[in-house]
Tab-separated table of C-alpha atoms in Angstrom:
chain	number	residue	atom	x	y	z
A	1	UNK	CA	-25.093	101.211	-26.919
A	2	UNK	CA	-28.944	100.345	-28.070
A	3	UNK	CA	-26.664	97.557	-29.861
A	4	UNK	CA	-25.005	95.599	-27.561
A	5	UNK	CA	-27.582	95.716	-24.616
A	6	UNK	CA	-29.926	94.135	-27.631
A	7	UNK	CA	-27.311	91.379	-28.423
A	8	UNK	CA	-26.250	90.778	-24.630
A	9	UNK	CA	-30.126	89.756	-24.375
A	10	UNK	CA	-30.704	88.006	-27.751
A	11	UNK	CA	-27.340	86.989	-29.482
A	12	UNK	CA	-29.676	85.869	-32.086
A	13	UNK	CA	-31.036	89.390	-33.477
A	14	UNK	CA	-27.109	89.521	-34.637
A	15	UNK	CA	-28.513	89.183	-38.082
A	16	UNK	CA	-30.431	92.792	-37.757
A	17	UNK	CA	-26.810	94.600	-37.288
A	18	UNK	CA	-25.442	96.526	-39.931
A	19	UNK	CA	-22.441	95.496	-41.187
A	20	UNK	CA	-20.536	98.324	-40.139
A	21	UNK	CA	-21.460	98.494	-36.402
A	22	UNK	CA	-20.408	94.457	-36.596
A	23	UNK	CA	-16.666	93.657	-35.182
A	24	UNK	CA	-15.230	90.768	-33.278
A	25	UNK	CA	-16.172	91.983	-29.494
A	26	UNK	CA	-19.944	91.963	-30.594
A	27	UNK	CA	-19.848	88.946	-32.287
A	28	UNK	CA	-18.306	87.220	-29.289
A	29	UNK	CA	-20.919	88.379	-27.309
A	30	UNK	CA	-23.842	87.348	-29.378
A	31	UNK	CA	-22.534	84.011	-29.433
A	32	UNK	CA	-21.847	83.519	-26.322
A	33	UNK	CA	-25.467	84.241	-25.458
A	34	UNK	CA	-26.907	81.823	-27.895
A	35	UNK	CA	-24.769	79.747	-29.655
A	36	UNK	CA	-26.263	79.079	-32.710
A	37	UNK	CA	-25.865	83.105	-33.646
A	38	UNK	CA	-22.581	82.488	-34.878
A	39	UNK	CA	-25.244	81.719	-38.448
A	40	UNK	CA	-25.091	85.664	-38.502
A	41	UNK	CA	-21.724	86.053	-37.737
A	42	UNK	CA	-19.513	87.697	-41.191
A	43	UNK	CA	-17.631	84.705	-42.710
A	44	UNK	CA	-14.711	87.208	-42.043
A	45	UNK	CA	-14.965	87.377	-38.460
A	46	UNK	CA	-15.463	83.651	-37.598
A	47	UNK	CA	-12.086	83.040	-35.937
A	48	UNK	CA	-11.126	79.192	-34.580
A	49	UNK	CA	-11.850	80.647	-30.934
A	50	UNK	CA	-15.632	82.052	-31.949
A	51	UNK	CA	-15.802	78.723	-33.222
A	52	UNK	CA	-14.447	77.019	-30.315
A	53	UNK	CA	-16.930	79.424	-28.112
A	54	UNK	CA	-19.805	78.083	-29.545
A	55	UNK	CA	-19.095	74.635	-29.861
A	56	UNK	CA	-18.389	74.286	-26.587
A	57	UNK	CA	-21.425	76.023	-25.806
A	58	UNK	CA	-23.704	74.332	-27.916
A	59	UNK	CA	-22.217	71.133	-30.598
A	60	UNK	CA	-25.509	72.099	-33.001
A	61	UNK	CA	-23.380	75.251	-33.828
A	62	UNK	CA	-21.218	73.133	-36.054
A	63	UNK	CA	-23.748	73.832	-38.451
A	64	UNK	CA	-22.653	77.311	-39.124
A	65	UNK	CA	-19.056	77.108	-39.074
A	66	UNK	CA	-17.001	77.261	-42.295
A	67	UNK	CA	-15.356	73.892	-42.954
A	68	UNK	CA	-12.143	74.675	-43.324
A	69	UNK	CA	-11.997	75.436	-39.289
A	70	UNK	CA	-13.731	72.359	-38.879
A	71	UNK	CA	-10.794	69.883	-36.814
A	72	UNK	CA	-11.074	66.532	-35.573
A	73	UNK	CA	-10.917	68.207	-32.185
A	74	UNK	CA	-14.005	70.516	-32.787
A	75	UNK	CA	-16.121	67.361	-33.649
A	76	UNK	CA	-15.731	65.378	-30.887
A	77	UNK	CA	-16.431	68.262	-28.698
A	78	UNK	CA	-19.787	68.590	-31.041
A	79	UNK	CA	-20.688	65.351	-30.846
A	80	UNK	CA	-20.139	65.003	-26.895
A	81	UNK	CA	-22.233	67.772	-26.635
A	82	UNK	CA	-25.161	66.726	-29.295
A	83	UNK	CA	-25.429	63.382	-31.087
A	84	UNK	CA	-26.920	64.645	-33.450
A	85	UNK	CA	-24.548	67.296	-34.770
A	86	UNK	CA	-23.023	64.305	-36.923
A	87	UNK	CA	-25.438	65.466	-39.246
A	88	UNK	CA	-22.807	68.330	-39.944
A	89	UNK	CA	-19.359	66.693	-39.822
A	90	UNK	CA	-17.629	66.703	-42.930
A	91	UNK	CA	-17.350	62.869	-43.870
A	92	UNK	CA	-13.477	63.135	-44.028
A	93	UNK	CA	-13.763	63.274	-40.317
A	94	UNK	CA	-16.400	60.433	-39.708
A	95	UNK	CA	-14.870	57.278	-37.802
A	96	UNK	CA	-16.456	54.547	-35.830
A	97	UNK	CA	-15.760	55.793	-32.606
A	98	UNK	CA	-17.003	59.524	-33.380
A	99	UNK	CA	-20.474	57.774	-34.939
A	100	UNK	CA	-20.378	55.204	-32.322
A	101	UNK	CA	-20.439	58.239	-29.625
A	102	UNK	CA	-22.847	60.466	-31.894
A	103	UNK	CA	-25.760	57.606	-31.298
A	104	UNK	CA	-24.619	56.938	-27.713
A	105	UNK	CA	-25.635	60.373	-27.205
A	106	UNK	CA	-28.447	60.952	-29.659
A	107	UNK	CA	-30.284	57.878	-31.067
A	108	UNK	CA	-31.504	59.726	-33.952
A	109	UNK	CA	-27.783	60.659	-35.060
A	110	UNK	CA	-28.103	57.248	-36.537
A	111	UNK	CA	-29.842	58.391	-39.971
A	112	UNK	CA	-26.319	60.212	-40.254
A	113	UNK	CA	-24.269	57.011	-40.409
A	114	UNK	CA	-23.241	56.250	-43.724
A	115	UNK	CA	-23.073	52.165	-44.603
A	116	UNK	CA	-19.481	51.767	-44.320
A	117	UNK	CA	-19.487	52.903	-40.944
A	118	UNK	CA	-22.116	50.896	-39.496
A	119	UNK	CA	-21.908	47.685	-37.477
A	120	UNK	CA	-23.409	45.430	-36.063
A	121	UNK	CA	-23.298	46.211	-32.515
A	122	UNK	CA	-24.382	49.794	-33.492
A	123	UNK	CA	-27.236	48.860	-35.444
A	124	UNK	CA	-28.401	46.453	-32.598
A	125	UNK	CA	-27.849	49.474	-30.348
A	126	UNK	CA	-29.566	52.196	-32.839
A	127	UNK	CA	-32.616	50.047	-32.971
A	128	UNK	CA	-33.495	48.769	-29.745
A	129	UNK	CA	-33.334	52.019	-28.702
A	130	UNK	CA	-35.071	53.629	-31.273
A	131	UNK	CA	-37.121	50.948	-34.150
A	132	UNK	CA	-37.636	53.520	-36.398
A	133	UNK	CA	-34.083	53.796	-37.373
A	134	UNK	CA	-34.248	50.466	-38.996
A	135	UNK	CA	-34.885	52.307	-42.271
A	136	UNK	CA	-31.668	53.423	-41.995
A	137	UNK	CA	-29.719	49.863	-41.509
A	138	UNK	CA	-27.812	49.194	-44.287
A	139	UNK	CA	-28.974	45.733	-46.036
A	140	UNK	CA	-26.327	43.631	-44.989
A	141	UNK	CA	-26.946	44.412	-41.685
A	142	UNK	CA	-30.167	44.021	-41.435
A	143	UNK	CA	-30.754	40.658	-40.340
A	144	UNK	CA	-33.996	38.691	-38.662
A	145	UNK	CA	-31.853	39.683	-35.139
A	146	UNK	CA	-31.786	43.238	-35.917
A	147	UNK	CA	-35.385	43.089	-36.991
A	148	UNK	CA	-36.996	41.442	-34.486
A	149	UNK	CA	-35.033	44.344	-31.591
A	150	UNK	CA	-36.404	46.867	-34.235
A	151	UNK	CA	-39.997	45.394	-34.350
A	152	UNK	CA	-40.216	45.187	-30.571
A	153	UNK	CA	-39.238	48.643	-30.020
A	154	UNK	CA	-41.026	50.203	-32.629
A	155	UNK	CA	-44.003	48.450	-34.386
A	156	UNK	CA	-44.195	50.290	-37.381
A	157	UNK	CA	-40.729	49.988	-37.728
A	158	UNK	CA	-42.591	46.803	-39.914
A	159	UNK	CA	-42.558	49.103	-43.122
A	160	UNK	CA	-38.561	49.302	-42.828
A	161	UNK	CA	-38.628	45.450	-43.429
A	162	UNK	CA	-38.442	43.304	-46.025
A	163	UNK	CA	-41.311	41.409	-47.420
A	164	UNK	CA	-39.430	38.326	-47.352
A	165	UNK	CA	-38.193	38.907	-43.868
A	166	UNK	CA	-41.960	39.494	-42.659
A	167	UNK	CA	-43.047	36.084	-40.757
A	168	UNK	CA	-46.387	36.238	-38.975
A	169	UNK	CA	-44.677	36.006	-35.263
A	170	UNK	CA	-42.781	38.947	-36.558
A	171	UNK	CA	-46.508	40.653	-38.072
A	172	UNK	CA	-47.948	39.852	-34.555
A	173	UNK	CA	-45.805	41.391	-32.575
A	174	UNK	CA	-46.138	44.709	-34.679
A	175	UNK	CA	-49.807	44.027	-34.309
A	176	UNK	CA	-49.299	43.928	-30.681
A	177	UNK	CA	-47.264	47.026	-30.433
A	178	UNK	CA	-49.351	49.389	-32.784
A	179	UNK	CA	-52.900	47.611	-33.395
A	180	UNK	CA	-53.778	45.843	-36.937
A	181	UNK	CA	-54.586	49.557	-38.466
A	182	UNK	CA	-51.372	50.586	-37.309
A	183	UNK	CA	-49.192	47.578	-39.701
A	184	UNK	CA	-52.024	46.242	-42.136
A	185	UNK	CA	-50.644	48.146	-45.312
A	186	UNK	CA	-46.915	46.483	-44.252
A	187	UNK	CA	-47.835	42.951	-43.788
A	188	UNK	CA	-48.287	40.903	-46.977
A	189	UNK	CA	-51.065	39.318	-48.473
């Protein structure tokens, strides 16, 4: 009894209960008070509705669930409800529309792009909202334009540029954003 009333307050302490006291019933109801419990959960008790429990719950629990219950369906409901879970979707399941989503929701989920996914329009998004993901552009993509929206979100998005690409209207306006100790060390001699 001690237990349950433990994990009906704190899901998470699931990782303090012996193995033999754990079963499905408990497990459900550690997750379903915090998600990201289903970490603690025996690999032989995550079912595809835990899963689906926790994912719907919380999208950051696709971290803990096994791959091979990982389904098309499961991400987007991860990614709808946290951008950033992308970070955990096997790249077998990665399209344009799921990354496309993943940084509409979560501007950060960009770093989790890979190259051949990117385009422009998403960069262009990824960066004005957000400079500092301009380290992550891929090179081809990563043109004066994109620049330039990077720069005047972000100064110090200045260190993700080339040196060739660095003009002085481009150094000002990173001067303007952060101050001159802020971009010095990125603007060339």
């Amino acid at each position: 009894a001690f237990i349950w009333e433990t994990i009906k307050k704190a899901g998470n302490t699931l990782f303090s209960v012996p193995g033999k006291y754990m079963d499905d019933e408990l497990c459900l109801i550690a997750v379903k008070q915090n998600p990201l419990a289903l970490e603690y959960v025996p690999e032989k008790l995550i079912s595809k509705e835990l899963v689906a429990v926790a994912i719907d719950l919380n999208g950051d629990a696709l971290e803990f669930v096994p791959e091979v219950l990982i389904t098309e369906e499961l991400v987007d409901i991860a990614v709808n409800r946290s951008g950033f879970t992308l970070k955990y979707v096997p790249e077998e399941l990665l399209t344009k529309e799921l990354v496309n989503e993943a940084v509409k929701r979560s501007h950060s989920a960009f770093r989790f792009v890979p190259e051949y996914l990117q385009t422009d329009g998403l960069v262009k998004s990824a960066v004005v909202n957000d400079g500092g993901n301009l380290f992550y552009v891929s090179g081809e993509l990563k043109t004066q334009e994109v620049v330039d929206l990077a720069i005047t979100n972000n100064g110090s998005a200045l260190g993700s540029v080339p040196v060739h690409m660095i003009t002085s209207e481009l150094a000002l306006k990173a001067v303007k954003s952060l101050g001159v100790g802020g971009v010095l060390e990125y603007i060339p001699k």
